[in-house]
């Protein structure tokens, strides 16, 4: 079954980017959030990103307009009923995601696929909140979705081969390279990345070096595009903490314990770029 109509629920940095990628590949996209106003703001951010590409001469203005014409803001998540694939990109909290899937699942046609962009939460557990566990899958885009090549495809215990094939083919159509992961906490990327970020938080907490020197050391010493604290601010410190909590709780080892400094930043509302302050301050 060809996927032509996609709904993205959660119009934050990931949902907006996923909507952009899908619309650029020619799909019709419905963008939903907790309110139409939030979805409209997500669409405006996405329009801004496309506008920058036009300014840089990388995208013709007519193409930008064509991409935007394929994205529609949903009045409510109930508008997702027509979609062939619904991908969820709301906050990294299992209960919020479960409630959303319970609401959306009964609205969809039998052929429709439900996917989660979760960074760490069990796909099998999320699938169990629906009546279509065989049509449920993890489709994990990397941030920023329009730039990053990878999509991790995560098979829950009950995900069918057909669902896996359709989603893998869709990711390729979106211009992405896929890897397939078993349903273990953090999958592949965050199993490796979040301990790195968490260790950088412990190093800062212990006064090993300044944030700038920790980032410069990793950036230049390991040839990473961003240092771990800059990357954590970019991902969102709330998201980093929620992922670290899943790894710690589900894998049960002390080495995954989130640094107190990370918890404090989240408690203070210093969530990184999206709130203007994290380990660094962001202008304006
Ligand atoms: N649409 C299309 N293209 C875009 C874009 C958008 N929305 N935003 C940026 N770009 C393009 C720019 O046009 C630019 O292209 P050129 O190099 O051809 O000019 C390119 O992307 C880089 O953008 P910038 O010049 O603005 O910025 P930069 O060079 O500083 O790169 C970055 C920014 C791509 C984010 C880079 O710093 C980077 O790769 N950082 C690491 C990101 C990373 O590790 N992501 C994974 C996080 S982990 C994750 O996602 C999983 C999880 O669950 C937490
Ligand atoms: P974000 O905070 O930028 O956006 C989350 C969006 O979800 C917000 O717009 C919020 O209003 C909306 N939302 C919250 N509850 C909702 C509900 N019940 N119904 C509809 N919308 C709701 O977060 P993000 O960084 O885009 O992350 C979203 C998901 O993607 C998380 O599961 C995260 O782990 C995952 N992810 C994040 C990154 C990253 O680098 N930030 C990378 C890959 C995957």
CSV table of C-alpha atoms and ligand atoms in Angstrom, one decimal:
chain,number,residue,atom,x,y,z
A,1,UNK,CA,0.0,0.0,0.0
A,2,UNK,CA,1.6,3.3,-1.1
A,3,UNK,CA,1.8,6.0,1.6
A,4,UNK,CA,0.6,9.3,0.1
A,5,UNK,CA,-1.1,11.0,3.0
A,6,UNK,CA,0.8,11.5,6.2
A,7,UNK,CA,-0.2,13.1,9.5
A,8,UNK,CA,2.4,14.4,11.9
A,9,UNK,CA,1.3,14.9,15.5
A,10,UNK,CA,3.5,17.3,17.5
A,11,UNK,CA,4.7,20.4,15.6
A,12,UNK,CA,7.8,21.0,17.6
A,13,UNK,CA,11.4,20.9,16.2
A,14,UNK,CA,11.1,17.3,15.2
A,15,UNK,CA,7.5,17.2,13.9
A,16,UNK,CA,8.0,20.4,11.9
A,17,UNK,CA,11.2,19.0,10.3
A,18,UNK,CA,9.5,15.6,9.5
A,19,UNK,CA,6.6,17.4,7.9
A,20,UNK,CA,9.0,19.5,5.8
A,21,UNK,CA,10.9,16.4,4.6
A,22,UNK,CA,7.7,14.6,3.7
A,23,UNK,CA,6.2,17.5,1.9
A,24,UNK,CA,9.5,18.1,0.0
A,25,UNK,CA,9.2,14.5,-1.2
A,26,UNK,CA,5.7,15.2,-2.6
A,27,UNK,CA,3.5,13.7,0.2
A,28,UNK,CA,0.4,15.5,1.5
A,29,UNK,CA,1.0,16.3,5.1
A,30,UNK,CA,-1.4,17.2,8.0
A,31,UNK,CA,0.3,18.9,10.9
A,32,UNK,CA,-1.3,18.6,14.3
A,33,UNK,CA,-0.4,19.7,17.8
A,34,UNK,CA,-2.3,20.1,21.1
A,35,UNK,CA,-4.0,23.2,19.6
A,36,UNK,CA,-4.3,24.5,16.0
A,37,UNK,CA,-2.4,27.6,17.2
A,38,UNK,CA,0.6,25.5,18.2
A,39,UNK,CA,0.5,23.6,14.9
A,40,UNK,CA,0.3,27.0,13.0
A,41,UNK,CA,3.4,28.1,14.9
A,42,UNK,CA,5.1,24.9,13.9
A,43,UNK,CA,4.2,25.5,10.3
A,44,UNK,CA,5.5,29.1,10.5
A,45,UNK,CA,8.9,27.9,11.8
A,46,UNK,CA,9.0,25.4,9.0
A,47,UNK,CA,8.2,28.2,6.5
A,48,UNK,CA,11.1,30.2,8.0
A,49,UNK,CA,13.5,27.3,7.5
A,50,UNK,CA,12.4,27.0,3.8
A,51,UNK,CA,12.7,30.7,3.4
A,52,UNK,CA,16.3,30.6,4.5
A,53,UNK,CA,17.0,28.0,1.8
A,54,UNK,CA,15.3,30.3,-0.8
A,55,UNK,CA,17.5,33.2,0.4
A,56,UNK,CA,20.6,31.0,0.0
A,57,UNK,CA,19.6,30.1,-3.5
A,58,UNK,CA,19.2,26.5,-2.7
A,59,UNK,CA,15.4,26.3,-3.2
A,60,UNK,CA,13.4,28.1,-5.9
A,61,UNK,CA,10.7,30.3,-4.3
A,62,UNK,CA,8.0,28.4,-6.4
A,63,UNK,CA,9.2,25.1,-4.9
A,64,UNK,CA,9.0,26.5,-1.4
A,65,UNK,CA,5.4,27.5,-2.1
A,66,UNK,CA,4.6,24.1,-3.6
A,67,UNK,CA,6.0,22.4,-0.5
A,68,UNK,CA,4.0,24.7,1.8
A,69,UNK,CA,0.8,24.1,-0.2
A,70,UNK,CA,1.1,20.3,0.6
A,71,UNK,CA,1.1,21.0,4.4
A,72,UNK,CA,-2.2,21.6,6.2
A,73,UNK,CA,-2.7,22.5,9.8
A,74,UNK,CA,-5.2,20.1,11.6
A,75,UNK,CA,-8.0,21.6,13.6
A,76,UNK,CA,-7.6,18.6,16.0
A,77,UNK,CA,-5.9,15.2,16.0
A,78,UNK,CA,-9.3,13.8,14.8
A,79,UNK,CA,-8.5,15.2,11.4
A,80,UNK,CA,-5.8,12.6,11.0
A,81,UNK,CA,-8.5,10.0,10.1
A,82,UNK,CA,-7.7,10.0,6.4
A,83,UNK,CA,-3.9,9.4,6.8
A,84,UNK,CA,-2.1,6.4,5.5
A,85,UNK,CA,0.6,6.9,8.1
A,86,UNK,CA,0.5,8.9,11.3
A,87,UNK,CA,3.8,9.7,13.0
A,88,UNK,CA,3.8,11.0,16.5
A,89,UNK,CA,6.5,13.5,17.6
A,90,UNK,CA,5.1,14.8,20.9
A,91,UNK,CA,7.0,15.1,24.2
A,92,UNK,CA,9.1,12.1,25.3
A,93,UNK,CA,6.7,10.9,28.0
A,94,UNK,CA,5.2,7.4,27.7
A,95,UNK,CA,1.8,8.3,29.2
A,96,UNK,CA,1.3,11.3,26.9
A,97,UNK,CA,2.1,9.2,23.9
A,98,UNK,CA,-0.1,6.3,25.0
A,99,UNK,CA,-3.1,8.5,25.5
A,100,UNK,CA,-2.5,10.0,22.1
A,101,UNK,CA,-2.3,6.6,20.4
A,102,UNK,CA,-5.5,5.4,22.2
A,103,UNK,CA,-7.3,8.5,20.8
A,104,UNK,CA,-6.0,8.2,17.2
A,105,UNK,CA,-6.0,4.5,16.6
A,106,UNK,CA,-9.8,4.0,16.4
A,107,UNK,CA,-10.1,6.8,13.9
A,108,UNK,CA,-7.8,5.3,11.3
A,109,UNK,CA,-8.5,3.0,8.3
A,110,UNK,CA,-7.3,-0.7,8.8
A,111,UNK,CA,-4.4,-0.2,6.4
A,112,UNK,CA,-3.0,2.8,8.2
A,113,UNK,CA,0.3,2.7,10.0
A,114,UNK,CA,1.0,4.3,13.4
A,115,UNK,CA,4.6,5.3,13.9
A,116,UNK,CA,6.4,6.9,16.8
A,117,UNK,CA,9.5,9.2,16.6
A,118,UNK,CA,10.3,8.4,20.2
A,119,UNK,CA,14.0,8.6,21.1
A,120,UNK,CA,13.9,5.8,23.7
A,121,UNK,CA,10.5,4.5,24.8
A,122,UNK,CA,9.5,0.9,24.1
A,123,UNK,CA,7.7,0.5,20.7
A,124,UNK,CA,6.2,-2.7,21.9
A,125,UNK,CA,4.7,-1.0,25.0
A,126,UNK,CA,3.4,1.9,22.9
A,127,UNK,CA,1.9,-0.5,20.3
A,128,UNK,CA,0.1,-2.3,23.1
A,129,UNK,CA,-2.0,0.8,23.7
A,130,UNK,CA,-3.6,0.3,20.2
A,131,UNK,CA,-5.5,-2.4,18.5
A,132,UNK,CA,-3.0,-2.5,15.6
A,133,UNK,CA,0.3,-3.6,17.1
A,134,UNK,CA,1.3,-5.3,13.8
A,135,UNK,CA,0.8,-1.9,12.0
A,136,UNK,CA,2.8,0.0,14.7
A,137,UNK,CA,6.5,0.9,14.3
A,138,UNK,CA,9.3,3.2,15.5
A,139,UNK,CA,10.4,5.7,12.8
A,140,UNK,CA,13.2,7.7,14.5
A,141,UNK,CA,14.4,10.8,12.6
A,142,UNK,CA,17.5,12.6,13.7
A,143,UNK,CA,17.6,16.3,14.5
A,144,UNK,CA,17.4,18.3,12.2
A,145,UNK,CA,15.3,16.0,10.1
A,146,UNK,CA,15.8,17.9,6.8
A,147,UNK,CA,19.6,17.7,7.1
A,148,UNK,CA,20.4,14.4,8.9
A,149,UNK,CA,20.5,11.3,6.6
A,150,UNK,CA,19.6,8.6,9.1
A,151,UNK,CA,16.2,7.1,10.1
A,152,UNK,CA,16.3,4.4,12.7
A,153,UNK,CA,13.5,1.9,12.1
A,154,UNK,CA,12.4,0.1,15.3
A,155,UNK,CA,10.5,-3.1,15.2
A,156,UNK,CA,8.2,-3.8,18.2
A,157,UNK,CA,7.6,-7.4,19.1
A,158,UNK,CA,4.4,-7.5,17.0
A,159,UNK,CA,5.4,-5.3,14.1
A,160,UNK,CA,4.7,-7.1,10.8
A,161,UNK,CA,7.2,-7.6,8.0
A,162,UNK,CA,4.8,-5.7,5.7
A,163,UNK,CA,4.8,-2.7,8.0
A,164,UNK,CA,8.6,-2.7,8.3
A,165,UNK,CA,8.9,-2.9,4.5
A,166,UNK,CA,6.5,-0.1,3.9
A,167,UNK,CA,8.1,2.2,6.4
A,168,UNK,CA,11.6,1.4,5.2
A,169,UNK,CA,10.6,2.1,1.6
A,170,UNK,CA,9.0,5.4,2.7
A,171,UNK,CA,12.1,6.5,4.5
A,172,UNK,CA,14.1,5.8,1.3
A,173,UNK,CA,11.6,7.8,-0.7
A,174,UNK,CA,12.2,10.7,1.8
A,175,UNK,CA,15.9,10.5,0.9
A,176,UNK,CA,17.0,8.8,4.1
A,177,UNK,CA,19.3,5.9,4.9
A,178,UNK,CA,17.8,3.4,7.3
A,179,UNK,CA,19.1,1.1,10.0
A,180,UNK,CA,16.9,-1.4,11.8
A,181,UNK,CA,17.0,-1.7,15.6
A,182,UNK,CA,15.5,-4.1,18.0
A,183,UNK,CA,13.2,-2.6,20.6
A,184,UNK,CA,15.7,-1.9,23.3
A,185,UNK,CA,15.8,1.3,25.4
A,186,UNK,CA,17.4,4.1,23.4
A,187,UNK,CA,17.7,1.9,20.3
A,188,UNK,CA,21.1,2.4,18.6
A,189,UNK,CA,21.8,6.1,18.4
A,190,UNK,CA,20.7,7.2,21.9
A,191,UNK,CA,22.1,4.1,23.6
A,192,UNK,CA,25.5,5.6,22.5
A,193,UNK,CA,24.8,9.3,22.4
A,194,UNK,CA,23.0,9.9,25.7
A,195,UNK,CA,25.7,8.3,27.9
A,196,UNK,CA,28.2,10.7,26.1
A,197,UNK,CA,26.1,13.7,26.8
A,198,UNK,CA,25.4,12.6,30.4
A,199,UNK,CA,29.2,12.1,31.0
A,200,UNK,CA,29.8,15.6,29.7
A,201,UNK,CA,27.3,16.8,32.3
A,202,UNK,CA,29.1,14.9,35.1
A,203,UNK,CA,32.4,16.4,33.9
A,204,UNK,CA,31.0,19.9,34.1
A,205,UNK,CA,29.4,19.1,37.4
A,206,UNK,CA,32.8,18.0,38.8
A,207,UNK,CA,34.5,21.2,37.5
A,208,UNK,CA,36.7,19.3,35.1
A,209,UNK,CA,36.7,22.2,32.6
A,210,UNK,CA,34.4,25.0,31.4
A,211,UNK,CA,31.5,24.1,29.1
A,212,UNK,CA,33.4,25.7,26.2
A,213,UNK,CA,36.5,23.6,26.8
A,214,UNK,CA,34.5,20.4,27.2
A,215,UNK,CA,32.8,21.1,23.9
A,216,UNK,CA,35.9,22.2,22.1
A,217,UNK,CA,37.8,19.1,23.3
A,218,UNK,CA,35.1,16.7,22.0
A,219,UNK,CA,34.5,18.8,18.8
A,220,UNK,CA,38.1,19.1,17.7
A,221,UNK,CA,39.5,16.0,19.5
A,222,UNK,CA,36.9,13.6,18.1
A,223,UNK,CA,35.9,15.6,15.0
A,224,UNK,CA,32.2,15.8,16.1
A,225,UNK,CA,30.2,18.6,14.4
A,226,UNK,CA,29.1,19.9,17.9
A,227,UNK,CA,30.4,19.4,21.4
A,228,UNK,CA,28.1,17.3,23.7
A,229,UNK,CA,26.8,20.3,25.7
A,230,UNK,CA,26.0,22.3,22.6
A,231,UNK,CA,24.3,19.2,21.2
A,232,UNK,CA,22.3,18.7,24.4
A,233,UNK,CA,21.1,22.3,24.2
A,234,UNK,CA,20.2,21.7,20.5
A,235,UNK,CA,18.2,18.4,21.3
A,236,UNK,CA,16.5,20.0,24.3
A,237,UNK,CA,17.7,19.2,27.9
A,238,UNK,CA,14.2,18.0,28.8
A,239,UNK,CA,14.4,15.4,26.0
A,240,UNK,CA,17.9,14.4,27.0
A,241,UNK,CA,16.8,13.9,30.6
A,242,UNK,CA,13.7,11.8,29.7
A,243,UNK,CA,15.9,9.6,27.5
A,244,UNK,CA,18.5,9.2,30.2
A,245,UNK,CA,15.7,8.3,32.7
A,246,UNK,CA,14.4,5.6,30.3
A,247,UNK,CA,17.9,4.1,29.9
A,248,UNK,CA,18.5,4.2,33.7
A,249,UNK,CA,15.2,2.7,34.6
A,250,UNK,CA,14.9,0.1,31.9
A,251,UNK,CA,18.5,-1.1,31.6
A,252,UNK,CA,18.8,-0.9,35.4
A,253,UNK,CA,22.5,0.1,35.6
A,254,UNK,CA,24.0,2.9,37.6
A,255,UNK,CA,26.1,4.0,34.7
A,256,UNK,CA,23.0,5.5,33.1
A,257,UNK,CA,22.1,7.6,36.1
A,258,UNK,CA,21.3,11.2,34.9
A,259,UNK,CA,23.7,13.9,36.2
A,260,UNK,CA,22.2,16.1,38.9
A,261,UNK,CA,23.2,19.1,36.9
A,262,UNK,CA,21.1,18.0,34.0
A,263,UNK,CA,18.1,17.5,36.3
A,264,UNK,CA,18.7,21.0,37.8
A,265,UNK,CA,18.7,22.7,34.4
A,266,UNK,CA,15.5,21.0,33.4
A,267,UNK,CA,13.9,21.9,36.8
A,268,UNK,CA,15.0,25.5,36.2
A,269,UNK,CA,13.3,25.6,32.8
A,270,UNK,CA,16.7,25.9,31.1
A,271,UNK,CA,15.8,23.5,28.3
A,272,UNK,CA,18.4,24.7,25.8
A,273,UNK,CA,17.9,26.6,22.5
A,274,UNK,CA,14.2,26.3,22.6
A,275,UNK,CA,13.9,28.3,25.8
A,276,UNK,CA,16.9,30.6,25.1
A,277,UNK,CA,19.0,29.1,27.9
A,278,UNK,CA,20.6,25.7,28.6
A,279,UNK,CA,24.3,25.2,29.2
A,280,UNK,CA,24.7,28.3,27.0
A,281,UNK,CA,22.6,31.4,26.5
A,282,UNK,CA,21.0,32.1,23.1
A,283,UNK,CA,20.5,35.6,21.8
A,284,UNK,CA,17.6,37.9,21.3
B,1,LIG,N1,16.0,22.3,5.7
B,1,LIG,C1,16.9,22.0,4.8
B,1,LIG,N2,18.2,22.3,5.0
B,1,LIG,C2,18.6,22.9,6.1
B,1,LIG,C3,17.7,23.2,7.2
B,1,LIG,C4,16.3,22.9,6.9
B,1,LIG,N3,15.4,23.1,7.8
B,1,LIG,N4,18.4,23.7,8.2
B,1,LIG,C5,19.7,23.8,7.8
B,1,LIG,N5,19.8,23.3,6.6
B,1,LIG,C6,21.1,23.1,5.8
B,1,LIG,C7,21.7,24.5,5.6
B,1,LIG,O1,21.2,25.1,4.4
B,1,LIG,C8,23.2,24.1,5.4
B,1,LIG,O2,23.4,23.6,4.1
B,1,LIG,P1,24.9,23.9,3.4
B,1,LIG,O3,25.9,23.3,4.3
B,1,LIG,O4,24.8,23.2,2.1
B,1,LIG,O5,25.0,25.4,3.3
B,1,LIG,C9,23.3,22.9,6.4
B,1,LIG,O6,22.0,22.4,6.6
B,1,LIG,C10,24.0,23.3,7.7
B,1,LIG,O7,23.2,24.3,8.3
B,1,LIG,P2,23.8,25.6,8.9
B,1,LIG,O8,24.9,26.2,8.0
B,1,LIG,O9,22.7,26.5,9.3
B,1,LIG,O10,24.5,25.1,10.3
B,1,LIG,P3,25.7,24.3,10.6
B,1,LIG,O11,26.7,24.2,9.5
B,1,LIG,O12,26.2,24.8,11.9
B,1,LIG,O13,25.1,22.8,10.8
B,1,LIG,C11,24.0,21.1,12.0
B,1,LIG,C12,24.1,22.6,11.7
B,1,LIG,C13,23.5,20.4,10.8
B,1,LIG,C14,22.9,21.0,13.1
B,1,LIG,C15,25.4,20.6,12.5
B,1,LIG,O14,25.9,21.3,13.5
B,1,LIG,C16,25.3,19.1,13.0
B,1,LIG,O15,25.3,18.2,12.2
B,1,LIG,N6,25.2,19.0,14.3
B,1,LIG,C17,25.0,17.7,14.9
B,1,LIG,C18,23.6,17.3,14.8
B,1,LIG,C19,23.3,15.9,15.4
B,1,LIG,O16,24.2,15.2,16.0
B,1,LIG,N7,22.1,15.5,15.4
B,1,LIG,C20,21.6,14.3,16.0
B,1,LIG,C21,21.1,14.5,17.3
B,1,LIG,S1,20.6,13.1,18.2
B,1,LIG,C22,19.0,12.8,17.6
B,1,LIG,O17,18.5,13.5,16.8
B,1,LIG,C23,18.3,11.6,18.2
B,1,LIG,C24,17.6,11.9,19.4
B,1,LIG,O18,16.6,11.1,19.6
B,1,LIG,C25,17.9,12.9,20.4
B,2,LIG,P1,9.4,19.7,21.2
B,2,LIG,O1,9.3,20.1,22.6
B,2,LIG,O2,10.1,20.6,20.2
B,2,LIG,O3,8.0,19.5,20.5
B,2,LIG,C1,7.0,18.7,21.1
B,2,LIG,C2,5.6,19.1,20.6
B,2,LIG,O4,4.6,18.2,21.0
B,2,LIG,C3,5.2,20.5,21.1
B,2,LIG,O5,4.9,21.3,20.0
B,2,LIG,C4,4.0,20.2,22.0
B,2,LIG,O6,3.1,21.2,22.0
B,2,LIG,C5,3.5,19.0,21.3
B,2,LIG,N1,2.6,18.1,22.2
B,2,LIG,C6,2.8,17.8,23.5
B,2,LIG,N2,1.8,17.0,24.0
B,2,LIG,C7,1.0,16.9,22.9
B,2,LIG,C8,-0.3,16.2,22.7
B,2,LIG,N3,-0.8,15.5,23.8
B,2,LIG,N4,-0.9,16.2,21.5
B,2,LIG,C9,-0.3,16.9,20.5
B,2,LIG,N5,0.8,17.6,20.6
B,2,LIG,C10,1.5,17.6,21.8
B,2,LIG,O7,10.1,18.3,21.1
B,2,LIG,P2,10.9,17.6,20.0
B,2,LIG,O8,12.3,17.8,20.2
B,2,LIG,O9,10.3,17.9,18.7
B,2,LIG,O10,10.7,16.0,20.3
B,2,LIG,C11,9.5,15.3,20.0
B,2,LIG,C12,9.7,13.8,20.0
B,2,LIG,O11,10.8,13.5,19.1
B,2,LIG,C13,10.1,13.3,21.4
B,2,LIG,O12,9.6,12.0,21.5
B,2,LIG,C14,11.7,13.2,21.2
B,2,LIG,O13,12.3,12.3,22.1
B,2,LIG,C15,11.8,12.8,19.8
B,2,LIG,N6,13.1,13.2,19.2
B,2,LIG,C16,13.7,14.4,19.5
B,2,LIG,C17,14.9,14.7,18.9
B,2,LIG,C18,15.6,16.0,19.3
B,2,LIG,O14,16.8,16.1,19.0
B,2,LIG,N7,15.0,16.9,19.9
B,2,LIG,C19,15.5,13.8,18.0
B,2,LIG,C20,14.8,12.7,17.6
B,2,LIG,C21,13.6,12.3,18.2
